[in-house]
Every structure is written in C-alpha cells, then in structure tokens.
Tab-separated table of C-alpha atoms in Angstrom:
chain	number	residue	atom	x	y	z
A	1	MET	CA	5.112	9.443	-16.206
A	2	SER	CA	4.061	13.022	-16.142
A	3	ASP	CA	6.488	15.704	-17.296
A	4	LYS	CA	5.005	18.354	-15.053
A	5	ARG	CA	5.439	18.337	-11.294
A	6	HIS	CA	2.441	17.429	-9.175
A	7	GLU	CA	1.294	20.344	-7.077
A	8	GLN	CA	1.194	19.342	-3.437
A	9	ASP	CA	-2.324	19.711	-2.024
A	10	ASP	CA	-2.911	21.866	1.001
A	11	ASN	CA	-2.731	19.195	3.631
A	12	PRO	CA	-3.704	20.144	7.197
A	13	LEU	CA	-1.415	17.426	8.540
A	14	ASP	CA	1.628	19.151	7.029
A	15	SER	CA	1.512	21.883	9.687
A	16	MET	CA	1.231	19.237	12.411
A	17	ALA	CA	4.130	17.368	10.808
A	18	ALA	CA	6.228	20.525	10.775
A	19	LYS	CA	5.640	21.017	14.504
A	20	ALA	CA	6.377	17.366	15.248
A	21	SER	CA	9.511	17.415	13.123
A	22	GLU	CA	10.966	20.300	15.137
A	23	GLY	CA	11.489	17.859	17.997
A	24	MET	CA	12.994	15.167	15.781
A	25	GLU	CA	16.608	15.063	14.744
A	26	GLY	CA	16.952	15.990	11.059
A	27	SER	CA	13.526	17.628	10.834
A	28	THR	CA	13.236	17.811	7.017
A	29	VAL	CA	14.933	15.482	4.561
A	30	GLU	CA	15.143	16.177	0.811
A	31	VAL	CA	16.077	13.183	-1.347
A	32	THR	CA	16.666	13.837	-5.044
A	33	GLN	CA	17.810	11.206	-7.540
A	34	ALA	CA	19.183	8.922	-4.857
A	35	ALA	CA	18.647	5.479	-3.376
A	36	LYS	CA	18.432	5.176	0.415
A	37	HIS	CA	18.132	2.197	2.711
A	38	SER	CA	16.124	3.961	5.425
A	39	ILE	CA	14.801	7.477	5.896
A	40	GLN	CA	13.456	8.723	9.225
A	41	ALA	CA	12.454	12.360	9.688
A	42	GLY	CA	9.586	14.682	10.436
A	43	GLN	CA	9.079	15.661	6.799
A	44	VAL	CA	10.458	13.787	3.807
A	45	HIS	CA	10.441	15.035	0.207
A	46	MET	CA	11.481	12.463	-2.398
A	47	LEU	CA	12.018	13.305	-6.072
A	48	GLU	CA	13.086	10.605	-8.557
A	49	SER	CA	14.425	8.513	-5.687
A	50	SER	CA	13.940	5.182	-3.966
A	51	ALA	CA	13.987	4.008	-0.370
A	52	ARG	CA	13.596	0.683	1.354
A	53	SER	CA	11.737	2.195	4.314
A	54	VAL	CA	10.443	5.659	5.135
A	55	HIS	CA	9.188	6.716	8.574
A	56	ALA	CA	7.907	10.302	8.697
A	57	SER	CA	5.182	12.587	9.910
A	58	ALA	CA	4.653	13.832	6.337
A	59	LEU	CA	5.934	12.294	3.117
A	60	HIS	CA	5.829	13.813	-0.369
A	61	MET	CA	6.928	11.500	-3.192
A	62	GLU	CA	7.239	12.327	-6.865
A	63	ASP	CA	8.506	9.877	-9.489
A	64	SER	CA	9.822	7.766	-6.611
A	65	ALA	CA	9.569	4.294	-5.143
A	66	ALA	CA	9.471	2.967	-1.579
A	67	ALA	CA	9.145	-0.524	-0.174
A	68	TYR	CA	7.621	0.357	3.224
A	69	VAL	CA	6.108	3.694	4.219
A	70	SER	CA	4.858	4.692	7.642
A	71	ALA	CA	3.644	8.297	7.850
A	72	ASN	CA	0.762	10.381	9.148
A	73	SER	CA	0.378	12.020	5.748
A	74	VAL	CA	1.455	10.606	2.371
A	75	ASP	CA	1.305	12.594	-0.861
A	76	ALA	CA	2.555	10.604	-3.853
A	77	ALA	CA	2.528	11.334	-7.584
A	78	ASP	CA	3.741	9.014	-10.343
A	79	SER	CA	5.249	6.721	-7.726
A	80	ALA	CA	5.257	3.132	-6.505
A	81	ILE	CA	4.851	1.882	-2.935
A	82	VAL	CA	4.931	-1.754	-1.843
A	83	ALA	CA	3.248	-1.243	1.558
A	84	ALA	CA	2.013	1.950	3.215
A	85	VAL	CA	0.422	2.710	6.585
A	86	SER	CA	-0.911	6.235	6.980
A	87	SER	CA	-3.721	8.359	8.401
A	88	LYS	CA	-4.251	10.240	5.142
A	89	MET	CA	-2.996	9.382	1.682
A	90	THR	CA	-3.238	11.512	-1.456
A	91	LEU	CA	-2.220	9.457	-4.479
A	92	HIS	CA	-1.970	10.530	-8.131
A	93	ASP	CA	-1.044	7.966	-10.819
A	94	THR	CA	0.527	5.739	-8.187
A	95	SER	CA	0.780	1.962	-7.763
A	96	VAL	CA	0.466	0.494	-4.268
A	97	GLY	CA	0.753	-3.127	-3.162
A	98	LEU	CA	-0.879	-2.737	0.255
A	99	ALA	CA	-2.443	0.502	1.472
A	100	VAL	CA	-3.763	0.909	5.010
A	101	ALA	CA	-5.191	4.352	5.775
A	102	ARG	CA	-8.081	6.177	7.351
A	103	LYS	CA	-8.676	8.288	4.257
A	104	ILE	CA	-7.394	7.898	0.721
A	105	LYS	CA	-7.812	10.561	-1.931
A	106	ALA	CA	-7.004	8.918	-5.231
A	107	ASP	CA	-6.559	9.823	-8.867
A	108	GLU	CA	-5.906	6.771	-11.059
A	109	VAL	CA	-4.414	4.452	-8.458
A	110	ASN	CA	-3.604	0.779	-8.999
A	111	ALA	CA	-3.483	-1.352	-5.866
A	112	PHE	CA	-3.423	-4.978	-4.828
A	113	VAL	CA	-5.127	-4.575	-1.431
A	114	VAL	CA	-6.651	-1.433	0.115
A	115	PHE	CA	-7.886	-1.125	3.690
A	116	ALA	CA	-9.392	2.308	4.293
A	117	GLN	CA	-12.307	3.880	6.128
A	118	ARG	CA	-12.908	6.247	3.217
A	119	VAL	CA	-11.700	6.267	-0.385
A	120	ASP	CA	-12.337	9.238	-2.674
A	121	GLY	CA	-11.530	8.729	-6.352
A	122	PRO	CA	-10.809	5.782	-8.621
A	123	VAL	CA	-8.764	2.969	-7.111
A	124	HIS	CA	-8.342	-0.187	-9.172
A	125	ALA	CA	-7.842	-2.904	-6.551
A	126	VAL	CA	-7.119	-6.542	-7.389
A	127	LEU	CA	-8.348	-7.932	-4.083
A	128	THR	CA	-11.672	-6.388	-3.072
A	129	PRO	CA	-13.956	-7.658	-0.292
A	130	LEU	CA	-16.084	-9.472	-2.908
A	131	THR	CA	-13.110	-11.191	-4.570
A	132	ALA	CA	-11.677	-12.112	-1.161
A	133	LEU	CA	-15.009	-13.736	-0.246
A	134	ALA	CA	-15.088	-15.612	-3.552
A	135	VAL	CA	-11.508	-16.850	-3.162
A	136	GLY	CA	-12.193	-17.964	0.418
A	137	ALA	CA	-15.399	-19.769	-0.524
A	138	GLY	CA	-13.681	-21.470	-3.462
A	139	ALA	CA	-10.764	-22.579	-1.303
A	140	ALA	CA	-13.103	-23.954	1.388
A	141	LEU	CA	-15.211	-25.803	-1.188
A	142	GLY	CA	-12.118	-27.228	-2.880
A	143	TRP	CA	-10.679	-28.364	0.453
A	144	ALA	CA	-13.983	-30.017	1.428
A	145	LEU	CA	-14.256	-31.806	-1.924
A	146	LEU	CA	-10.661	-33.019	-1.824
A	147	ARG	CA	-11.012	-34.176	1.754
A	148	GLY	CA	-14.175	-36.115	0.950
A	149	ALA	CA	-12.774	-37.606	-2.252
A	150	GLY	CA	-9.456	-38.379	-0.556
A	151	GLY	CA	-11.212	-40.328	2.185
A	152	ARG	CA	-13.124	-42.447	-0.332
A	153	LEU	CA	-9.962	-43.160	-2.315
A	154	ARG	CA	-8.081	-44.120	0.847
A	155	ASP	CA	-10.872	-46.501	1.884
A	156	ARG	CA	-10.937	-48.059	-1.587
A	157	TRP	CA	-7.190	-48.772	-1.497
A	158	ARG	CA	-7.338	-50.283	1.999
A	159	ARG	CA	-10.158	-52.743	1.221
A	160	PRO	CA	-9.043	-56.201	0.311
A	161	ARG	CA	-10.203	-57.256	-3.122
C-alpha cells in the first residue's frame, strides 16, 4: 500500500453531501484505526479502518475495508470494498467485488463485476459482458447436451434386452 496519503479530488458532490449532512444526525463521522459494524452519516472519512456497512452522502476511504457501501460519492484509495452502490466513484489502487455506479473514475482497480454507465481509467474486471455471454452460452450448451444424453441413457436402461 502507498505510504503517502491520497489527495482527495475536488468532488462536486461533496458540497451537496455537506448540505445534506446538516440535516442528518451526526453529520460528519471520522473513523481512524477502528472496526465498526455500521456507519450512517452525511460524510464519512475512514482511515485504516473497517466497517460492515456504510451509508453516507459522501465517503472517503483510505487504507480501509468495507463490506457494503451505499453513498452518492465514494472516494477510495488503497482500500477494499465487497459491494458498492454509488452515483460517482473515484477509486485508486482499490479492489471491489461488485461496483454499481453511474460514473467510475479509476486508477488501477481490480473488480469482479462492474456495472457503470461510464468508466474512466483502467479497471481489471473478472466478469465482463463478453465473459458473461461466454459462460451463459457454455452453460446452456452443456445443459442441452446433458439433457439429450440423459434422455438416451434413460431410454436405453428402460428397454428390455
């Protein structure tokens, strides 16, 4: 992981998140070197921490991990996220299991599945639309072959000899 701190990009959603967080209880939450079950706030800043679920208007993660993230804006550096739903994600050296977003700005991101309207930067996804099509076609072909072969074997065993 990187020794230097990732500079948070100027994100236009941060100002909206600040306004939205004024109406929420506990408007800004700072989590440093801690493990939390659930975090819910307008703005969340995580440093070397982990959380099972995070619900926020804006989330900034650095050297952190989260199982489920739901936020309008996600900015993560050197982090890991199992599943994330967001309008805009900015990811730097981050691993994501499932990412669902309108726009993803990436810098060396590893992901299993990505659903996004727009992706800027290198994202190394395991399951792409082409691989999903290939897996589906292979499964359908295998099922059809086994079904056909299974029927012939069943008929052969039922016939008297």
